PDB file of C-alpha atoms in Angstrom:
ATOM      1  CA  UNK A   4      85.110 114.399  67.759  1.00 34.00           C
ATOM      2  CA  UNK A   5      88.522 114.639  69.415  1.00 41.00           C
ATOM      3  CA  UNK A   6      89.417 114.172  73.108  1.00 45.00           C
ATOM      4  CA  UNK A   7      89.353 117.896  73.848  1.00 42.00           C
ATOM      5  CA  UNK A   8      85.854 118.289  72.387  1.00 38.00           C
ATOM      6  CA  UNK A   9      84.562 115.379  74.503  1.00 44.00           C
ATOM      7  CA  UNK A  10      86.240 116.651  77.644  1.00 53.00           C
ATOM      8  CA  UNK A  11      88.439 113.528  77.838  1.00 70.00           C
ATOM      9  CA  UNK A  12      91.897 113.801  79.426  1.00 79.00           C
ATOM     10  CA  UNK A  13      94.942 114.125  77.211  1.00 91.00           C
ATOM     11  CA  UNK A  14      96.526 110.703  76.716  1.00 94.00           C
ATOM     12  CA  UNK A  15     100.267 110.004  76.756  1.00 95.00           C
ATOM     13  CA  UNK A  16     101.868 106.654  76.062  1.00 96.00           C
ATOM     14  CA  UNK A  17     104.787 107.098  78.467  1.00 96.00           C
ATOM     15  CA  UNK A  18     105.684 108.981  81.617  1.00 96.00           C
ATOM     16  CA  UNK A  19     108.405 110.870  79.785  1.00 95.00           C
ATOM     17  CA  UNK A  20     105.990 112.099  77.140  1.00 95.00           C
ATOM     18  CA  UNK A  21     103.510 113.168  79.811  1.00 96.00           C
ATOM     19  CA  UNK A  22     106.241 115.028  81.704  1.00 97.00           C
ATOM     20  CA  UNK A  23     107.310 116.965  78.607  1.00 96.00           C
ATOM     21  CA  UNK A  24     103.670 117.725  77.803  1.00 95.00           C
ATOM     22  CA  UNK A  25     103.051 118.953  81.342  1.00 96.00           C
ATOM     23  CA  UNK A  26     106.128 121.191  81.260  1.00 96.00           C
ATOM     24  CA  UNK A  27     104.981 122.608  77.911  1.00 96.00           C
ATOM     25  CA  UNK A  28     101.454 123.204  79.291  1.00 96.00           C
ATOM     26  CA  UNK A  29     102.815 125.353  82.131  1.00 96.00           C
ATOM     27  CA  UNK A  30     105.397 127.043  79.916  1.00 95.00           C
ATOM     28  CA  UNK A  31     102.803 128.126  77.345  1.00 94.00           C
ATOM     29  CA  UNK A  32      99.835 129.013  79.518  1.00 94.00           C
ATOM     30  CA  UNK A  33     101.513 129.889  82.808  1.00 90.00           C
ATOM     31  CA  UNK A  34     101.408 133.210  84.613  1.00 93.00           C
ATOM     32  CA  UNK A  35     103.537 134.748  87.338  1.00 91.00           C
ATOM     33  CA  UNK A  36     102.707 133.455  90.806  1.00 87.00           C
ATOM     34  CA  UNK A  37     104.140 132.927  94.257  1.00 87.00           C
ATOM     35  CA  UNK A  38     104.653 129.928  96.553  1.00 84.00           C
ATOM     36  CA  UNK A  39     106.230 129.665  99.989  1.00 80.00           C
ATOM     37  CA  UNK A  40     109.489 128.719  98.300  1.00 81.00           C
ATOM     38  CA  UNK A  41     109.536 131.745  96.017  1.00 88.00           C
ATOM     39  CA  UNK A  42     108.250 132.976  92.633  1.00 93.00           C
ATOM     40  CA  UNK A  43     106.721 130.460  90.220  1.00 94.00           C
ATOM     41  CA  UNK A  44     105.205 130.150  86.766  1.00 96.00           C
ATOM     42  CA  UNK A  45     101.678 128.880  87.466  1.00 95.00           C
ATOM     43  CA  UNK A  46      99.695 127.008  84.820  1.00 96.00           C
ATOM     44  CA  UNK A  47      95.959 126.289  84.539  1.00 96.00           C
ATOM     45  CA  UNK A  48      94.544 123.065  86.050  1.00 96.00           C
ATOM     46  CA  UNK A  49      95.254 120.001  83.929  1.00 96.00           C
ATOM     47  CA  UNK A  50      93.957 116.424  83.600  1.00 97.00           C
ATOM     48  CA  UNK A  51      95.809 113.742  81.641  1.00 97.00           C
ATOM     49  CA  UNK A  52      96.456 110.003  81.604  1.00 96.00           C
ATOM     50  CA  UNK A  53      99.550 107.876  81.132  1.00 97.00           C
ATOM     51  CA  UNK A  54      99.548 104.332  79.740  1.00 96.00           C
ATOM     52  CA  UNK A  55     103.047 103.180  80.763  1.00 94.00           C
ATOM     53  CA  UNK A  56     105.362 104.323  83.563  1.00 93.00           C
ATOM     54  CA  UNK A  57     108.795 103.141  84.666  1.00 92.00           C
ATOM     55  CA  UNK A  58     112.188 104.375  85.824  1.00 91.00           C
ATOM     56  CA  UNK A  59     113.743 103.106  82.589  1.00 92.00           C
ATOM     57  CA  UNK A  60     111.862 105.705  80.521  1.00 94.00           C
ATOM     58  CA  UNK A  61     114.402 107.117  77.997  1.00 94.00           C
ATOM     59  CA  UNK A  62     113.124 110.703  78.327  1.00 95.00           C
ATOM     60  CA  UNK A  63     113.435 110.585  82.121  1.00 94.00           C
ATOM     61  CA  UNK A  64     116.886 109.044  81.938  1.00 93.00           C
ATOM     62  CA  UNK A  65     118.078 111.732  79.517  1.00 94.00           C
ATOM     63  CA  UNK A  66     116.556 114.856  81.054  1.00 94.00           C
ATOM     64  CA  UNK A  67     115.572 113.877  84.591  1.00 91.00           C
ATOM     65  CA  UNK A  68     117.563 113.728  87.811  1.00 90.00           C
ATOM     66  CA  UNK A  69     119.679 110.647  87.126  1.00 89.00           C
ATOM     67  CA  UNK A  70     120.939 110.277  90.689  1.00 89.00           C
ATOM     68  CA  UNK A  71     117.422 110.277  92.160  1.00 87.00           C
ATOM     69  CA  UNK A  72     116.082 107.991  89.452  1.00 87.00           C
ATOM     70  CA  UNK A  73     118.899 105.497  90.051  1.00 85.00           C
ATOM     71  CA  UNK A  74     118.363 105.622  93.824  1.00 81.00           C
ATOM     72  CA  UNK A  75     114.573 105.219  93.819  1.00 79.00           C
ATOM     73  CA  UNK A  76     114.610 102.563  91.105  1.00 80.00           C
ATOM     74  CA  UNK A  77     116.655 100.420  93.522  1.00 76.00           C
ATOM     75  CA  UNK A  78     114.653 101.291  96.627  1.00 68.00           C
ATOM     76  CA  UNK A  79     111.749  99.325  97.990  1.00 59.00           C
ATOM     77  CA  UNK A  80     108.223 100.257  96.969  1.00 62.00           C
ATOM     78  CA  UNK A  81     107.499 101.794 100.381  1.00 61.00           C
ATOM     79  CA  UNK A  82     110.685 103.878 100.352  1.00 60.00           C
ATOM     80  CA  UNK A  83     109.889 105.254  96.917  1.00 56.00           C
ATOM     81  CA  UNK A  84     106.398 106.173  98.096  1.00 60.00           C
ATOM     82  CA  UNK A  85     107.816 107.942 101.130  1.00 61.00           C
ATOM     83  CA  UNK A  86     110.061 109.945  98.817  1.00 53.00           C
ATOM     84  CA  UNK A  87     106.899 111.134  97.059  1.00 56.00           C
ATOM     85  CA  UNK A  88     105.502 112.253 100.407  1.00 60.00           C
ATOM     86  CA  UNK A  89     102.477 109.970 100.476  1.00 68.00           C
ATOM     87  CA  UNK A  90     103.556 106.491 101.610  1.00 63.00           C
ATOM     88  CA  UNK A  91     102.662 106.722 105.299  1.00 73.00           C
ATOM     89  CA  UNK A  92      99.316 108.385 104.655  1.00 78.00           C
ATOM     90  CA  UNK A  93      98.242 105.549 102.379  1.00 83.00           C
ATOM     91  CA  UNK A  94      99.357 102.569 104.421  1.00 80.00           C
ATOM     92  CA  UNK A  95      98.719 103.688 107.994  1.00 75.00           C
ATOM     93  CA  UNK A  96      96.206 106.520 108.171  1.00 73.00           C
ATOM     94  CA  UNK A  97      94.899 106.458 111.758  1.00 74.00           C
ATOM     95  CA  UNK A  98      95.626 102.757 111.841  1.00 76.00           C
ATOM     96  CA  UNK A  99      93.986 102.008 108.489  1.00 79.00           C
ATOM     97  CA  UNK A 100      95.790 100.604 105.446  1.00 86.00           C
ATOM     98  CA  UNK A 101      93.842 102.579 102.855  1.00 88.00           C
ATOM     99  CA  UNK A 102      95.073 100.529  99.900  1.00 91.00           C
ATOM    100  CA  UNK A 103      93.839  97.315 101.538  1.00 92.00           C
ATOM    101  CA  UNK A 104      90.533  99.056 102.335  1.00 92.00           C
ATOM    102  CA  UNK A 105      90.051 100.222  98.733  1.00 93.00           C
ATOM    103  CA  UNK A 106      90.818  96.785  97.310  1.00 93.00           C
ATOM    104  CA  UNK A 107      88.490  95.159  99.823  1.00 92.00           C
ATOM    105  CA  UNK A 108      85.646  97.516  98.909  1.00 92.00           C
ATOM    106  CA  UNK A 109      86.016  96.879  95.183  1.00 92.00           C
ATOM    107  CA  UNK A 110      86.275  93.138  95.728  1.00 89.00           C
ATOM    108  CA  UNK A 111      83.192  92.999  97.942  1.00 89.00           C
ATOM    109  CA  UNK A 112      81.105  95.468  95.946  1.00 83.00           C
ATOM    110  CA  UNK A 113      82.374  95.518  92.339  1.00 74.00           C
ATOM    111  CA  UNK A 114      79.126  97.105  91.177  1.00 77.00           C
ATOM    112  CA  UNK A 115      80.132 100.316  93.002  1.00 75.00           C
ATOM    113  CA  UNK A 116      82.936 100.599  90.374  1.00 75.00           C
ATOM    114  CA  UNK A 117      85.032 103.053  92.421  1.00 84.00           C
ATOM    115  CA  UNK A 118      86.758 103.579  95.768  1.00 92.00           C
ATOM    116  CA  UNK A 119      88.200 106.880  97.003  1.00 91.00           C
ATOM    117  CA  UNK A 120      90.844 107.444  99.635  1.00 91.00           C
ATOM    118  CA  UNK A 121      91.918 110.768 101.132  1.00 89.00           C
ATOM    119  CA  UNK A 122      95.383 111.776 102.272  1.00 86.00           C
ATOM    120  CA  UNK A 123      94.218 114.785 104.286  1.00 82.00           C
ATOM    121  CA  UNK A 124      92.430 115.441 107.584  1.00 80.00           C
ATOM    122  CA  UNK A 125      89.931 118.260 108.196  1.00 81.00           C
ATOM    123  CA  UNK A 126      91.598 121.125 110.017  1.00 78.00           C
ATOM    124  CA  UNK A 127      95.169 119.847 109.882  1.00 76.00           C
ATOM    125  CA  UNK A 128      97.882 122.527 109.755  1.00 79.00           C
ATOM    126  CA  UNK A 129      98.158 124.027 106.287  1.00 75.00           C
ATOM    127  CA  UNK A 130     101.901 123.419 106.094  1.00 74.00           C
ATOM    128  CA  UNK A 131     101.418 119.680 106.652  1.00 71.00           C
ATOM    129  CA  UNK A 132      98.865 119.075 103.885  1.00 76.00           C
ATOM    130  CA  UNK A 133     100.530 116.950 101.167  1.00 82.00           C
ATOM    131  CA  UNK A 134     100.499 117.935  97.512  1.00 88.00           C
ATOM    132  CA  UNK A 135      98.742 114.655  96.704  1.00 92.00           C
ATOM    133  CA  UNK A 136      95.356 114.882  98.397  1.00 92.00           C
ATOM    134  CA  UNK A 137      93.357 111.897  97.112  1.00 93.00           C
ATOM    135  CA  UNK A 138      93.368 108.743  95.003  1.00 95.00           C
ATOM    136  CA  UNK A 139      90.425 107.221  93.151  1.00 96.00           C
ATOM    137  CA  UNK A 140      90.355 103.617  92.002  1.00 95.00           C
ATOM    138  CA  UNK A 141      87.850 102.704  89.274  1.00 93.00           C
ATOM    139  CA  UNK A 142      86.918  99.455  87.555  1.00 91.00           C
ATOM    140  CA  UNK A 143      86.587 100.129  83.839  1.00 87.00           C
ATOM    141  CA  UNK A 144      86.520  97.439  81.164  1.00 85.00           C
ATOM    142  CA  UNK A 145      87.824  94.808  83.615  1.00 88.00           C
ATOM    143  CA  UNK A 146      90.870  96.965  84.322  1.00 93.00           C
ATOM    144  CA  UNK A 147      91.791  99.088  87.348  1.00 95.00           C
ATOM    145  CA  UNK A 148      92.174 102.765  86.495  1.00 95.00           C
ATOM    146  CA  UNK A 149      93.631 105.069  89.147  1.00 96.00           C
ATOM    147  CA  UNK A 150      93.319 108.858  89.339  1.00 96.00           C
ATOM    148  CA  UNK A 151      95.777 110.838  91.469  1.00 96.00           C
ATOM    149  CA  UNK A 152      94.647 114.319  92.533  1.00 96.00           C
ATOM    150  CA  UNK A 153      97.238 116.958  93.385  1.00 95.00           C
ATOM    151  CA  UNK A 154      96.246 120.281  94.926  1.00 92.00           C
ATOM    152  CA  UNK A 155      99.568 121.713  93.687  1.00 93.00           C
ATOM    153  CA  UNK A 156     102.694 120.300  92.060  1.00 94.00           C
ATOM    154  CA  UNK A 157     106.085 121.493  90.922  1.00 94.00           C
ATOM    155  CA  UNK A 158     106.017 119.755  87.550  1.00 95.00           C
ATOM    156  CA  UNK A 159     109.763 120.052  87.014  1.00 95.00           C
ATOM    157  CA  UNK A 160     110.188 116.899  89.129  1.00 92.00           C
ATOM    158  CA  UNK A 161     106.653 115.489  88.816  1.00 93.00           C
ATOM    159  CA  UNK A 162     107.854 112.142  87.441  1.00 93.00           C
ATOM    160  CA  UNK A 163     109.447 111.350  90.830  1.00 91.00           C
ATOM    161  CA  UNK A 164     105.886 111.028  92.173  1.00 90.00           C
ATOM    162  CA  UNK A 165     104.248 109.441  89.148  1.00 94.00           C
ATOM    163  CA  UNK A 166     106.366 106.304  88.919  1.00 91.00           C
ATOM    164  CA  UNK A 167     105.839 105.355  92.619  1.00 90.00           C
ATOM    165  CA  UNK A 168     102.128 106.048  92.166  1.00 93.00           C
ATOM    166  CA  UNK A 169     102.051 103.528  89.331  1.00 93.00           C
ATOM    167  CA  UNK A 170     103.397 100.972  91.802  1.00 90.00           C
ATOM    168  CA  UNK A 171     100.457 101.798  94.092  1.00 92.00           C
ATOM    169  CA  UNK A 172      98.042 101.210  91.215  1.00 94.00           C
ATOM    170  CA  UNK A 173      99.705  97.899  90.324  1.00 94.00           C
ATOM    171  CA  UNK A 174      99.538  96.762  93.944  1.00 92.00           C
ATOM    172  CA  UNK A 175      95.792  97.379  94.209  1.00 94.00           C
ATOM    173  CA  UNK A 176      95.217  95.792  90.770  1.00 96.00           C
ATOM    174  CA  UNK A 177      97.157  92.714  91.903  1.00 95.00           C
ATOM    175  CA  UNK A 178      95.002  92.450  95.043  1.00 94.00           C
ATOM    176  CA  UNK A 179      91.961  92.352  92.753  1.00 94.00           C
ATOM    177  CA  UNK A 180      93.480  89.967  90.230  1.00 94.00           C
ATOM    178  CA  UNK A 181      93.016  92.511  87.440  1.00 94.00           C
ATOM    179  CA  UNK A 182      95.361  94.250  84.983  1.00 96.00           C
ATOM    180  CA  UNK A 183      96.066  97.936  85.476  1.00 96.00           C
ATOM    181  CA  UNK A 184      94.670 100.422  83.004  1.00 95.00           C
ATOM    182  CA  UNK A 185      96.028 103.946  82.477  1.00 95.00           C
ATOM    183  CA  UNK A 186      96.923 106.177  85.401  1.00 97.00           C
ATOM    184  CA  UNK A 187      95.137 109.504  85.397  1.00 96.00           C
ATOM    185  CA  UNK A 188      96.521 112.639  87.019  1.00 97.00           C
ATOM    186  CA  UNK A 189      94.752 115.866  87.937  1.00 97.00           C
ATOM    187  CA  UNK A 190      96.833 118.852  89.076  1.00 97.00           C
ATOM    188  CA  UNK A 191      94.958 121.935  90.256  1.00 96.00           C
ATOM    189  CA  UNK A 192      97.996 124.222  90.385  1.00 95.00           C
ATOM    190  CA  UNK A 193     100.778 122.903  88.129  1.00 97.00           C
ATOM    191  CA  UNK A 194     103.808 125.160  88.324  1.00 96.00           C
ATOM    192  CA  UNK A 195     107.510 125.578  87.694  1.00 96.00           C
ATOM    193  CA  UNK A 196     109.807 127.455  90.054  1.00 95.00           C
ATOM    194  CA  UNK A 197     111.345 130.515  88.389  1.00 96.00           C
ATOM    195  CA  UNK A 198     114.769 129.286  89.472  1.00 95.00           C
ATOM    196  CA  UNK A 199     114.236 126.182  87.268  1.00 94.00           C
ATOM    197  CA  UNK A 200     112.901 128.113  84.258  1.00 95.00           C
ATOM    198  CA  UNK A 201     116.175 128.075  82.316  1.00 95.00           C
ATOM    199  CA  UNK A 202     116.522 124.285  82.668  1.00 95.00           C
ATOM    200  CA  UNK A 203     112.895 123.765  81.642  1.00 95.00           C
ATOM    201  CA  UNK A 204     113.402 125.947  78.558  1.00 95.00           C
ATOM    202  CA  UNK A 205     116.457 123.883  77.627  1.00 95.00           C
ATOM    203  CA  UNK A 206     114.521 120.587  77.938  1.00 95.00           C
ATOM    204  CA  UNK A 207     111.620 121.851  75.841  1.00 95.00           C
ATOM    205  CA  UNK A 208     113.940 123.214  73.167  1.00 94.00           C
ATOM    206  CA  UNK A 209     115.522 119.755  72.832  1.00 92.00           C
ATOM    207  CA  UNK A 210     112.155 117.988  72.511  1.00 86.00           C
ATOM    208  CA  UNK A 211     110.313 118.397  69.206  1.00 77.00           C
ATOM    209  CA  UNK A 212     106.614 118.948  69.683  1.00 75.00           C
ATOM    210  CA  UNK A 213     104.334 116.187  68.471  1.00 61.00           C
ATOM    211  CA  UNK A 214     102.066 117.037  65.570  1.00 45.00           C
TER     212      UNK A 214
END
């Protein structure tokens, strides 16, 4: 029985492979839609996991935004998180460092096996709600697995969020003295802006599809 039959997430070895797969998912199954920024190609919800992430990924370096990758690979962890739009909400949410809280919960009660943190507040203005809405940390096989949940994401530049999120996972794993397992990602509304469609088509045409 394969992963799809079991309902397991699609697995990718690297961030670059996951990015190409995510672009292809939207490109194949997407439909016309609209966002505040303009028309989009909107794909179905998707869940996948990535084993290895880093700024030195050859696919990202070849097809990604080289200037941004070079900048954020040199920046501090907190700066890179802020670029992804989630740093402040994780480390100082109403005076609470949510990463420290999650690690403390798992350390004190490992039998609970999971800790969730939210990046949203009930009733906050719609235009201030971040794309990343929650993180889940799970202990599985003596490894820390993290799931990032996005309400919506422009997948053309998704990797600029994924690599900083890996740093978050590694930080919590280090607090627990455990290795990090795969990073899982759920995107409810993955999409590509119509203005980026030509560049996406060019990237996909240059990447042979895995068998």
